Short mmCIF file of C-alpha atoms and ligand atoms in Angstrom, two decimals:
data_model
loop_
_atom_site.label_atom_id
_atom_site.label_comp_id
_atom_site.label_asym_id
_atom_site.label_seq_id
_atom_site.Cartn_x
_atom_site.Cartn_y
_atom_site.Cartn_z
CA MET P 1 -17.27 -2.71 14.68
CA PRO P 2 -15.29 -1.08 11.83
CA THR P 3 -17.03 -0.55 8.53
CA PRO P 4 -16.29 -2.57 5.40
CA PHE P 5 -14.19 0.32 4.13
CA GLY P 6 -12.13 0.46 7.27
CA ILE P 7 -13.08 3.78 8.78
CA GLY P 8 -16.28 5.34 9.95
CA THR P 9 -17.60 8.10 7.73
CA SER P 10 -17.75 11.64 8.97
CA ILE P 11 -20.17 14.03 7.29
CA ILE P 12 -20.85 17.72 7.77
CA LEU P 13 -24.48 18.79 7.44
CA ARG P 14 -25.17 22.48 6.82
CA LEU P 15 -28.71 23.07 8.09
CA GLN P 16 -30.90 26.12 8.22
CA TYR P 17 -33.71 25.87 10.76
CA ASP P 18 -36.54 28.05 11.86
CA GLN P 19 -36.33 28.45 15.64
CA GLY P 20 -40.05 29.18 15.83
CA VAL P 21 -40.85 25.74 14.35
CA VAL P 22 -38.10 23.40 15.59
CA ASN P 23 -35.43 23.58 18.29
CA PHE P 24 -31.88 22.22 18.08
CA GLY P 25 -32.67 19.47 20.60
CA ALA P 26 -35.12 17.89 18.12
CA ILE P 27 -32.47 18.00 15.37
CA ALA P 28 -29.86 16.38 17.64
CA SER P 29 -32.31 13.63 18.65
CA ALA P 30 -33.22 12.90 15.03
CA LEU P 31 -29.53 12.57 14.11
CA SER P 32 -28.68 10.33 17.01
CA ASP P 33 -31.80 8.13 16.59
CA SER P 34 -30.83 7.49 12.96
CA GLY P 35 -27.27 6.32 13.80
CA GLY P 36 -25.32 9.62 13.77
CA ASP P 37 -22.95 10.74 16.50
CA ILE P 38 -22.62 14.56 16.72
CA VAL P 39 -18.97 15.48 17.26
CA ALA P 40 -18.94 19.21 16.43
CA ILE P 41 -21.40 22.07 15.94
CA ASP P 42 -20.49 25.40 14.32
CA THR P 43 -22.95 28.24 14.14
CA ASN P 44 -22.67 29.80 10.72
CA ARG P 45 -25.40 32.49 10.72
CA VAL P 46 -28.05 33.57 13.20
CA SER P 47 -31.00 35.87 12.52
CA PRO P 48 -34.03 36.41 14.75
CA ALA P 49 -35.97 33.72 12.90
CA LYS P 50 -33.43 31.39 11.32
CA THR P 51 -30.14 29.75 12.31
CA VAL P 52 -27.58 28.09 9.98
CA ARG P 53 -25.32 25.49 11.58
CA ASP P 54 -22.61 23.08 10.37
CA ILE P 55 -23.04 19.84 12.28
CA THR P 56 -20.25 17.26 12.04
CA VAL P 57 -21.67 13.78 12.46
CA ASN P 58 -19.72 10.51 12.73
CA LEU P 59 -21.31 7.38 11.30
CA ASN P 60 -20.09 3.91 12.18
CA ASP P 61 -21.52 2.59 8.97
CA PRO P 62 -21.28 4.61 5.72
CA HIS P 63 -24.53 2.98 4.62
CA ASP P 64 -26.28 5.06 7.32
CA VAL P 65 -25.64 8.32 5.42
CA ASN P 66 -29.00 8.42 3.65
CA ARG P 67 -30.89 7.51 6.81
CA VAL P 68 -29.15 10.23 8.85
CA VAL P 69 -29.63 12.87 6.16
CA SER P 70 -33.31 12.11 5.65
CA SER P 71 -33.96 12.09 9.41
CA VAL P 72 -33.31 15.84 9.53
CA GLN P 73 -34.78 16.61 6.12
CA GLN P 74 -38.09 15.25 7.37
CA LEU P 75 -38.23 17.63 10.33
CA PRO P 76 -40.59 20.61 9.84
CA GLY P 77 -38.75 23.94 9.70
CA VAL P 78 -35.40 22.40 8.67
CA LYS P 79 -33.75 23.05 5.31
CA LEU P 80 -30.67 20.99 4.36
CA ILE P 81 -28.25 23.33 2.56
CA ASN P 82 -25.33 20.96 1.98
CA VAL P 83 -23.81 17.60 2.97
CA SER P 84 -20.06 17.04 2.75
CA ASP P 85 -17.99 13.94 3.52
CA GLN P 86 -14.65 14.37 5.36
CA THR P 87 -12.89 11.72 3.29
CA PHE P 88 -14.02 13.38 0.05
CA LEU P 89 -12.99 16.78 1.46
CA MET P 90 -9.47 15.44 2.07
CA HIS P 91 -9.29 14.55 -1.62
CA LEU P 92 -10.54 17.84 -3.05
CA GLY P 93 -8.03 18.92 -5.72
CA GLY P 94 -5.83 15.90 -4.95
CA LYS P 95 -3.48 15.23 -2.03
CA ILE P 96 -0.13 16.58 -3.22
CA GLU P 97 1.29 19.71 -4.82
CA MET P 98 4.67 20.95 -6.05
CA HIS P 99 6.77 23.50 -4.15
CA PRO P 100 9.87 25.18 -5.61
CA LYS P 101 13.05 24.78 -3.54
CA VAL P 102 14.65 27.96 -4.85
CA PRO P 103 12.87 31.31 -4.71
CA ILE P 104 13.10 33.60 -7.74
CA LYS P 105 13.12 37.06 -6.18
CA ASN P 106 14.93 39.12 -8.80
CA ARG P 107 16.44 39.05 -12.29
CA ASP P 108 19.71 37.67 -10.98
CA ASP P 109 17.91 34.65 -9.46
CA LEU P 110 15.89 34.30 -12.65
CA SER P 111 18.96 34.20 -14.83
CA ARG P 112 20.50 31.43 -12.67
CA VAL P 113 17.39 29.29 -12.16
CA TYR P 114 16.31 29.74 -15.76
CA THR P 115 17.99 31.03 -18.88
CA PRO P 116 20.82 31.86 -19.39
CA GLY P 117 22.38 30.30 -16.24
CA VAL P 118 20.54 27.01 -16.53
CA ALA P 119 22.25 26.38 -19.88
CA ARG P 120 25.57 25.72 -18.10
CA ILE P 121 23.89 23.07 -15.99
CA CYS P 122 22.31 21.49 -19.06
CA MET P 123 25.68 21.30 -20.78
CA ALA P 124 27.36 19.83 -17.68
CA ILE P 125 24.78 17.02 -17.71
CA HIS P 126 25.12 16.63 -21.47
CA GLU P 127 28.86 16.05 -21.00
CA ASP P 128 28.38 13.70 -18.03
CA PRO P 129 24.81 12.30 -17.84
CA SER P 130 25.46 10.85 -14.37
CA ARG P 131 25.39 14.45 -13.10
CA ALA P 132 21.59 14.37 -13.59
CA HIS P 133 21.59 12.49 -10.26
CA THR P 134 23.04 15.52 -8.50
CA LEU P 135 21.81 18.49 -10.52
CA THR P 136 18.15 17.53 -11.06
CA ILE P 137 15.21 16.12 -9.10
CA LYS P 138 16.33 12.65 -10.24
CA ARG P 139 18.35 12.52 -7.04
CA ASN P 140 15.30 12.27 -4.82
CA THR P 141 12.36 11.47 -7.09
CA VAL P 142 10.48 8.28 -7.83
CA ALA P 143 7.71 7.66 -10.38
CA VAL P 144 4.73 5.75 -8.98
CA VAL P 145 3.38 4.14 -12.15
CA SER P 146 0.07 2.32 -12.46
CA ASP P 147 -2.25 1.29 -15.26
CA GLY P 148 -5.20 0.94 -12.88
CA SER P 149 -5.59 -2.77 -13.62
CA ALA P 150 -5.43 -4.20 -10.04
CA VAL P 151 -6.10 -1.29 -7.70
CA LEU P 152 -5.99 -2.49 -4.09
CA GLY P 153 -8.49 -5.38 -4.17
CA LEU P 154 -10.92 -3.25 -6.21
CA GLY P 155 -9.85 -4.75 -9.53
CA ASN P 156 -9.46 -3.15 -12.96
CA ILE P 157 -10.95 0.27 -12.21
CA GLY P 158 -8.80 2.23 -14.67
CA PRO P 159 -6.17 4.96 -14.48
CA GLU P 160 -8.30 7.89 -13.30
CA ALA P 161 -9.78 5.86 -10.43
CA ALA P 162 -6.29 4.61 -9.50
CA MET P 163 -4.98 8.16 -8.97
CA PRO P 164 -6.12 8.61 -5.35
CA VAL P 165 -4.15 5.50 -4.36
CA MET P 166 -1.04 6.64 -6.25
CA GLU P 167 -1.31 10.13 -4.72
CA GLY P 168 -1.62 8.45 -1.32
CA LYS P 169 1.57 6.46 -2.00
CA ALA P 170 3.30 9.74 -2.93
CA VAL P 171 2.23 11.31 0.37
CA LEU P 172 3.58 8.28 2.25
CA PHE P 173 6.91 8.34 0.36
CA LYS P 174 7.41 11.96 1.43
CA GLN P 175 6.13 11.70 4.98
CA MET P 176 7.89 8.47 5.88
CA ALA P 177 11.19 8.91 4.09
CA GLY P 178 11.47 12.36 2.48
CA VAL P 179 11.27 10.86 -1.02
CA ASP P 180 9.51 12.97 -3.70
CA ALA P 181 7.15 10.76 -5.67
CA PHE P 182 5.00 11.52 -8.72
CA PRO P 183 1.82 9.56 -9.36
CA ILE P 184 1.65 8.57 -13.04
CA CYS P 185 -1.46 6.69 -14.17
CA LEU P 186 -1.30 5.43 -17.73
CA ASN P 187 -4.17 5.18 -20.15
CA THR P 188 -2.98 1.85 -21.52
CA GLN P 189 -2.83 -1.73 -20.26
CA ASP P 190 -0.64 -2.92 -23.11
CA THR P 191 2.62 -4.42 -21.87
CA ASP P 192 4.80 -3.13 -24.73
CA GLU P 193 3.32 0.34 -24.46
CA ILE P 194 3.81 0.52 -20.68
CA VAL P 195 7.43 -0.61 -21.01
CA SER P 196 8.11 1.94 -23.69
CA ILE P 197 6.41 4.81 -21.81
CA VAL P 198 8.22 4.09 -18.55
CA LYS P 199 11.55 3.87 -20.39
CA ALA P 200 10.80 7.21 -22.04
CA ILE P 201 10.06 9.02 -18.75
CA ALA P 202 12.87 7.35 -16.79
CA PRO P 203 15.46 10.16 -17.27
CA SER P 204 13.56 12.33 -14.79
CA PHE P 205 13.52 9.74 -12.02
CA GLY P 206 15.91 7.98 -9.64
CA GLY P 207 13.63 4.96 -9.36
CA ILE P 208 10.39 3.45 -10.65
CA ASN P 209 7.76 2.11 -8.26
CA LEU P 210 5.23 0.04 -10.23
CA GLU P 211 1.90 -0.15 -8.45
CA ASP P 212 -1.37 -2.03 -8.82
CA ILE P 213 -0.60 -3.58 -12.22
CA SER P 214 -2.30 -6.96 -12.51
CA ALA P 215 -0.62 -10.33 -12.87
CA PRO P 216 0.72 -11.85 -15.05
CA ARG P 217 1.52 -8.66 -17.09
CA CYS P 218 3.24 -7.11 -14.05
CA PHE P 219 5.95 -9.82 -14.09
CA GLU P 220 6.98 -9.18 -17.68
CA ILE P 221 6.73 -5.38 -17.35
CA GLU P 222 8.97 -5.36 -14.29
CA GLU P 223 11.48 -7.82 -15.72
CA ARG P 224 11.85 -5.94 -19.01
CA LEU P 225 12.18 -2.56 -17.30
CA GLN P 226 14.75 -3.94 -14.86
CA LYS P 227 16.85 -5.17 -17.80
CA GLU P 228 16.51 -2.02 -19.85
CA LEU P 229 16.87 0.74 -17.23
CA ASP P 230 19.83 1.64 -15.04
CA ILE P 231 17.66 2.81 -12.12
CA PRO P 232 15.83 0.51 -9.68
CA VAL P 233 12.44 -0.78 -10.80
CA PHE P 234 10.34 -2.24 -7.98
CA HIS P 235 6.83 -3.62 -8.23
CA ASP P 236 5.55 -2.66 -4.82
CA ASP P 237 2.64 -5.11 -4.72
CA GLN P 238 5.06 -7.94 -5.33
CA HIS P 239 8.19 -7.09 -3.41
CA GLY P 240 7.06 -4.47 -0.91
CA THR P 241 4.34 -6.83 0.24
CA ALA P 242 6.65 -9.85 0.26
CA VAL P 243 9.24 -8.03 2.37
CA VAL P 244 6.68 -6.97 4.98
CA ILE P 245 5.06 -10.43 5.11
CA LEU P 246 8.44 -12.04 5.70
CA ALA P 247 9.17 -9.53 8.49
CA ALA P 248 5.79 -10.22 10.13
CA LEU P 249 6.11 -13.98 9.75
CA LEU P 250 9.59 -14.07 11.28
CA ASN P 251 8.19 -12.36 14.37
CA ALA P 252 4.90 -14.32 14.44
CA LEU P 253 6.85 -17.59 14.40
CA LYS P 254 8.82 -16.43 17.44
CA VAL P 255 5.49 -15.88 19.24
CA VAL P 256 4.23 -19.40 18.45
CA GLY P 257 7.65 -21.06 18.81
CA LYS P 258 7.76 -22.59 15.30
CA LYS P 259 10.44 -22.53 12.58
CA LEU P 260 9.94 -21.50 8.94
CA GLU P 261 11.45 -24.77 7.76
CA GLN P 262 8.87 -26.82 9.68
CA CYS P 263 5.74 -24.91 8.74
CA ARG P 264 3.12 -25.66 6.14
CA VAL P 265 2.25 -22.30 4.57
CA VAL P 266 -0.85 -21.85 2.40
CA VAL P 267 -0.77 -18.74 0.19
CA CYS P 268 -4.17 -17.90 -1.31
CA GLY P 269 -4.14 -15.69 -4.43
CA ILE P 270 -1.15 -16.35 -6.66
CA GLY P 271 -1.21 -12.98 -8.37
CA ALA P 272 1.40 -10.26 -8.11
CA ALA P 273 1.64 -10.21 -4.31
CA GLY P 274 1.11 -13.95 -3.75
CA MET P 275 3.79 -14.93 -6.25
CA ALA P 276 6.46 -12.64 -4.76
CA CYS P 277 5.49 -13.50 -1.21
CA SER P 278 5.85 -17.21 -2.00
CA LYS P 279 9.26 -16.62 -3.58
CA ILE P 280 10.68 -14.71 -0.62
CA LEU P 281 9.36 -17.32 1.83
CA LEU P 282 10.93 -20.17 -0.18
CA ALA P 283 14.21 -18.20 -0.34
CA SER P 284 14.05 -17.79 3.44
CA GLY P 285 13.68 -21.49 4.20
CA VAL P 286 10.01 -22.48 3.88
CA LYS P 287 9.88 -26.01 2.45
CA ASP P 288 6.17 -26.80 2.41
CA LEU P 289 4.31 -24.01 0.64
CA ILE P 290 1.02 -24.53 -1.19
CA GLY P 291 -0.31 -21.87 -3.57
CA VAL P 292 -4.07 -21.71 -4.08
CA ASP P 293 -5.95 -19.63 -6.62
CA ARG P 294 -9.55 -19.63 -7.84
CA GLN P 295 -9.41 -23.17 -9.24
CA GLY P 296 -7.72 -24.65 -6.14
CA ALA P 297 -4.20 -25.72 -5.21
CA ILE P 298 -1.49 -25.24 -7.84
CA VAL P 299 0.10 -28.62 -8.47
CA ARG P 300 3.10 -29.81 -10.49
CA GLY P 301 2.13 -31.69 -13.67
CA HIS P 302 -0.96 -29.61 -14.41
CA VAL P 303 -0.59 -27.25 -17.39
CA TYR P 304 -1.63 -23.71 -16.45
CA PRO P 305 -2.47 -20.88 -18.83
CA HIS P 306 0.26 -18.66 -17.31
CA GLN P 307 3.86 -19.81 -17.64
CA VAL P 308 4.58 -18.22 -14.24
CA TRP P 309 2.18 -20.70 -12.60
CA ASN P 310 3.84 -23.65 -14.34
CA GLU P 311 7.17 -22.49 -12.91
CA PHE P 312 5.55 -21.85 -9.52
CA ALA P 313 4.20 -25.42 -9.50
CA GLU P 314 7.73 -26.76 -9.99
CA HIS P 315 8.98 -25.17 -6.76
CA THR P 316 6.01 -25.51 -4.42
CA ASN P 317 3.53 -28.04 -3.04
CA PRO P 318 6.11 -30.83 -2.46
CA PHE P 319 3.44 -33.30 -1.33
CA MET P 320 1.25 -32.51 -4.37
CA VAL P 321 -1.79 -31.66 -2.26
CA ARG P 322 -4.85 -31.08 -4.46
CA GLY P 323 -8.20 -29.44 -3.84
CA SER P 324 -9.93 -26.25 -2.84
CA LEU P 325 -8.71 -23.86 -0.16
CA SER P 326 -11.01 -25.55 2.36
CA GLU P 327 -9.37 -28.87 1.57
CA VAL P 328 -5.72 -27.83 1.55
CA ILE P 329 -5.93 -25.63 4.65
CA GLU P 330 -6.20 -28.75 6.84
CA GLY P 331 -3.18 -28.84 9.16
CA ALA P 332 -1.60 -25.64 7.80
CA ASP P 333 0.45 -23.59 10.27
CA VAL P 334 0.20 -20.33 8.32
CA PHE P 335 -2.45 -18.86 6.01
CA ILE P 336 -1.49 -15.88 3.87
CA GLY P 337 -4.35 -14.32 1.93
CA LEU P 338 -3.58 -12.07 -1.05
CA SER P 339 -6.79 -12.73 -2.94
CA GLY P 340 -10.14 -11.19 -2.10
CA PRO P 341 -12.75 -10.64 0.61
CA GLY P 342 -14.26 -13.47 2.65
CA VAL P 343 -12.33 -16.27 0.95
CA LEU P 344 -11.34 -17.99 4.22
CA LYS P 345 -14.17 -19.50 6.26
CA ILE P 346 -14.13 -19.91 10.00
CA GLU P 347 -14.52 -23.69 9.57
CA ASP P 348 -11.27 -23.60 7.54
CA VAL P 349 -9.45 -21.76 10.33
CA LYS P 350 -10.64 -24.30 12.90
CA ARG P 351 -8.98 -27.10 10.87
CA MET P 352 -5.53 -25.47 10.78
CA ALA P 353 -2.65 -26.79 12.94
CA ALA P 354 -2.26 -25.72 16.58
CA ASP P 355 -1.42 -22.04 17.13
CA PRO P 356 -2.41 -20.98 13.62
CA ILE P 357 -1.12 -17.78 12.06
CA VAL P 358 -3.56 -15.97 9.72
CA PHE P 359 -2.47 -13.01 7.61
CA ALA P 360 -5.61 -11.91 5.74
CA MET P 361 -4.21 -9.14 3.59
CA ALA P 362 -6.76 -8.38 0.87
CA ASN P 363 -7.63 -4.68 0.86
CA PRO P 364 -9.92 -3.13 1.80
CA ASN P 365 -11.78 -6.25 2.92
CA PRO P 366 -9.68 -9.17 4.13
CA GLU P 367 -10.12 -12.89 3.46
CA ILE P 368 -11.62 -13.17 6.95
CA MET P 369 -12.45 -10.41 9.42
CA PRO P 370 -10.33 -10.43 12.59
CA GLU P 371 -13.30 -10.46 14.98
CA GLU P 372 -14.47 -13.70 13.36
CA ALA P 373 -11.09 -15.44 13.19
CA GLU P 374 -9.44 -14.19 16.37
CA PRO P 375 -10.99 -16.68 18.83
CA TYR P 376 -9.41 -19.52 16.83
CA VAL P 377 -6.02 -18.10 15.79
CA ARG P 378 -2.88 -17.36 17.75
CA VAL P 379 -1.64 -14.51 15.55
CA MET P 380 -3.94 -12.49 13.30
CA ALA P 381 -2.89 -9.73 10.91
CA THR P 382 -4.50 -7.77 8.08
CA GLY P 383 -3.49 -5.01 5.68
CA ARG P 384 -5.83 -2.53 7.37
CA SER P 385 -5.11 0.48 9.52
CA ASP P 386 -7.96 -0.16 11.95
CA TYR P 387 -6.75 -3.44 13.52
CA PRO P 388 -3.54 -4.45 15.32
CA ASN P 389 -0.74 -6.03 13.22
CA GLN P 390 -1.12 -4.04 10.01
CA ILE P 391 0.97 -5.75 7.34
CA ASN P 392 1.16 -3.19 4.61
CA ASN P 393 3.81 -2.49 2.00
CA VAL P 394 4.04 1.09 3.33
CA LEU P 395 6.44 -0.39 5.91
CA CYS P 396 8.82 -1.17 3.05
CA PHE P 397 8.65 1.13 0.03
CA PRO P 398 9.58 4.49 1.63
CA GLY P 399 12.72 3.14 3.34
CA MET P 400 13.59 0.93 0.37
CA PHE P 401 13.61 3.89 -2.03
CA ARG P 402 15.31 6.18 0.53
CA GLY P 403 18.10 3.62 0.59
CA VAL P 404 18.41 3.08 -3.16
CA LEU P 405 18.32 6.81 -3.91
CA ASP P 406 20.93 7.57 -1.27
CA CYS P 407 23.40 4.97 -2.51
CA ARG P 408 22.29 5.51 -6.13
CA ALA P 409 21.68 1.80 -6.60
CA SER P 410 21.28 0.56 -10.16
CA GLN P 411 18.87 -2.19 -9.08
CA ILE P 412 17.21 -3.88 -6.11
CA THR P 413 18.62 -7.33 -5.45
CA GLU P 414 17.12 -10.25 -3.50
CA THR P 415 19.60 -9.61 -0.69
CA MET P 416 18.42 -5.99 -0.41
CA LYS P 417 14.82 -7.20 -0.02
CA LEU P 418 15.82 -9.75 2.64
CA ALA P 419 17.82 -7.07 4.46
CA ALA P 420 14.75 -4.81 4.44
CA ALA P 421 12.57 -7.61 5.87
CA HIS P 422 14.99 -8.33 8.71
CA ALA P 423 15.30 -4.59 9.43
CA ILE P 424 11.51 -4.22 9.74
CA ALA P 425 11.26 -7.30 11.98
CA SER P 426 14.06 -5.97 14.20
CA VAL P 427 12.14 -2.81 15.08
CA VAL P 428 9.97 -4.97 17.40
CA SER P 429 12.23 -5.93 20.29
CA ASP P 430 11.97 -9.34 22.01
CA GLU P 431 10.53 -7.58 25.09
CA GLU P 432 7.81 -5.90 23.04
CA LEU P 433 6.95 -8.88 20.85
CA ASN P 434 3.53 -10.46 21.40
CA ALA P 435 0.64 -11.83 19.34
CA GLN P 436 -0.90 -8.35 19.01
CA TYR P 437 2.42 -6.70 18.10
CA ILE P 438 4.44 -8.65 15.54
CA ILE P 439 5.06 -5.75 13.18
CA PRO P 440 5.91 -2.10 13.90
CA SER P 441 3.38 0.63 13.35
CA VAL P 442 3.54 2.46 10.05
CA PHE P 443 4.12 5.60 12.15
CA ASN P 444 7.23 4.19 13.82
CA HIS P 445 10.03 6.47 12.59
CA GLN P 446 12.65 3.80 13.11
CA VAL P 447 11.21 1.72 10.28
CA ALA P 448 12.20 3.78 7.23
CA ASP P 449 15.53 4.66 8.80
CA LYS P 450 16.45 1.05 9.61
CA VAL P 451 15.21 -0.20 6.23
CA SER P 452 17.20 2.41 4.29
CA LYS P 453 20.40 1.67 6.20
CA ALA P 454 20.01 -2.08 5.74
CA VAL P 455 19.26 -1.60 2.03
CA ILE P 456 22.35 0.59 1.52
CA ALA P 457 24.59 -1.94 3.28
CA ALA P 458 23.17 -4.79 1.18
CA ALA P 459 23.48 -2.72 -2.04
CA CYS P 460 27.15 -2.02 -1.25
CA ASP P 461 27.75 -5.74 -0.56
CA ALA P 462 26.00 -6.70 -3.81
CA GLY P 463 28.07 -4.17 -5.79
CA VAL P 464 25.03 -2.28 -7.13
CA ALA P 465 25.58 0.96 -5.16
CA ARG P 466 27.03 3.73 -7.32
CA ARG P 467 27.74 6.06 -4.43
CA SER P 468 29.44 5.21 -1.18
CA ARG P 469 28.12 6.32 2.18
CA ASP P 470 31.02 8.83 2.43
CA SER P 471 30.11 10.64 -0.78
CA ARG P 472 26.45 11.10 0.03
CA ASP P 473 26.55 14.91 -0.14
CA ASN P 474 27.62 14.96 -3.79
N1 NAI R 501 -1.57 -5.46 2.63
C1 NAI R 501 -0.79 -5.13 1.63
O1 NAI R 501 0.24 -4.48 1.79
C2 NAI R 501 -1.14 -5.56 0.27
C3 NAI R 501 -2.34 -6.16 0.00
N2 NAI R 501 -2.62 -6.55 -1.26
C4 NAI R 501 -3.93 -7.11 -1.49
O2 NAI R 501 -3.81 -8.43 -1.99
C5 NAI R 501 -4.80 -8.67 -2.97
C6 NAI R 501 -4.15 -9.13 -4.26
O3 NAI R 501 -3.37 -8.09 -4.82
P1 NAI R 501 -2.50 -8.35 -6.13
O4 NAI R 501 -1.63 -9.53 -5.97
O5 NAI R 501 -1.88 -7.04 -6.46
O6 NAI R 501 -3.66 -8.66 -7.18
P2 NAI R 501 -3.66 -9.68 -8.43
O7 NAI R 501 -4.88 -9.33 -9.18
O8 NAI R 501 -2.34 -9.66 -9.11
O9 NAI R 501 -3.81 -11.13 -7.74
C7 NAI R 501 -4.95 -11.58 -7.08
C8 NAI R 501 -5.00 -13.09 -7.21
O10 NAI R 501 -5.98 -13.57 -6.30
C9 NAI R 501 -6.74 -14.55 -6.99
N3 NAI R 501 -8.04 -14.63 -6.37
C10 NAI R 501 -9.03 -13.71 -6.37
N4 NAI R 501 -10.11 -14.20 -5.72
C11 NAI R 501 -9.79 -15.44 -5.31
C12 NAI R 501 -10.49 -16.43 -4.59
N5 NAI R 501 -11.75 -16.26 -4.22
N6 NAI R 501 -9.83 -17.58 -4.30
C13 NAI R 501 -8.56 -17.77 -4.70
N7 NAI R 501 -7.86 -16.86 -5.40
C14 NAI R 501 -8.47 -15.71 -5.70
C15 NAI R 501 -6.80 -14.03 -8.42
O11 NAI R 501 -7.13 -15.06 -9.35
C16 NAI R 501 -5.37 -13.54 -8.61
O12 NAI R 501 -4.50 -14.55 -9.05
C17 NAI R 501 -5.58 -7.36 -3.11
O13 NAI R 501 -6.73 -7.42 -2.30
C18 NAI R 501 -4.64 -6.32 -2.57
O14 NAI R 501 -5.32 -5.22 -1.99
C19 NAI R 501 -1.73 -6.41 -2.30
C20 NAI R 501 -0.54 -5.81 -2.09
C21 NAI R 501 -0.18 -5.28 -0.79
C1 PYR R 502 -1.38 -1.81 -0.09
C2 PYR R 502 -1.38 -2.02 -1.54
O1 PYR R 502 -0.46 -1.64 -2.23
C3 PYR R 502 -2.51 -2.71 -2.14
O2 PYR R 502 -3.41 -3.15 -1.44
O3 PYR R 502 -2.52 -2.83 -3.38
MG1 MG R 503 -0.80 -1.82 -4.35
#
């Protein structure tokens, strides 16, 4: 069974052992008896008396690390020199670096790339600032901005701890869609300050991807930046997630033979992602949507501390259903979890309508684990990489930004998001579609390509594209 953090841990043990006291067979047995699976052995040094080996050991459960390590430490004649963890090794020094596109091999190159030649480029942009889109990295570069306040489902862990996620997003932008992305983690959670910092750095970028900023501040930050900047500003946890959920739901409903308009949808966790997901589903035809947060169903007439929830209540829960998640889940066709781990109980799933659809999307630990829910649901999806049907915003943001950068869009409209959702859904053909395959793999190269094309077409239709398809080389 997968671990709570989604992947088994792999560690490398560097051991020195005295062949006269212990043989390798005893070491291998100790590792395997304590839960380790040896996958590679490298001999590092051999002398007549002592051998040093690097032993790569897979662990199904990261909690087994201490047990596995002490199993060999306890053996007579064995000295543990070092333990390293593959996931930590992949993060050493960060996951991205900068490469120059133009080599500087001589003084002539130097005087073009840098002074004095560069001055002509500066003045060309000074005379026509729109040329920054062609003569600087703005053309292909996005800022991934976080304040570390809602990192995955880990909560407010701060800007330094948010960096590995933002670096990961940057890797995905590049690998999936060729977009250069810079992780920028801010040491402030003040709305005014974030708005003013992002506005100040915007000249270097062709788009702003806001990430893991908690609700309700994320709504105001995004709205103000959208109004004040002339490049697209996109809060990934809201809209990237909403787009991918809509894509997955369109396909899941085909599997169960239901229509959006006829379904009761329960969305649990009306934060950044839950709010945007609810909005896109309502815009796509869902009539009966109930939002649930910690204190239960959100109902019209109640006065909530956040204005966004008061507005949400006006447009949802038409039958004014009240109560906890366990109460309102009765008879629901679709559950969408964007809250936290273990929130949905198996008894709740059993009381849903026939052929229930459960999207348990909290990361890294979903609202219910698939192995528990699967016997009782028709379609199951999570945000994780280690189960089928991974609904993750990585299916949206690379292609979305590829599209907006290519057509130099000034903003991302609702129609561009809907176009992206339909493009993602269309990658799964009717012949391929089944309960275990409602959404394409994140490694499917068609996804970013189809999304970017659909986004460009919708941007042109909406009149927000500043460059036509024919002038894309300029
Ligand atoms: N699979 C994917 O692509 C994505 C998954 N997510 C996941 O969705 C979750 C929420 O993310 P955000 O909306 O960005 O966070 P957020 O902090 O803006 O919203 C979370 C909401 O869930 C509510 N909540 C927490 N525990 C709850 C409980 N026990 N019952 C009911 N409501 C509860 C909170 O009160 C809050 O309103 C996180 O776990 C995140 O990892 C978010 C974005 C994308
Ligand atoms: C996937 C993602 O963006 C999140 O869980 O926050
Ligand atoms: Mg996120």
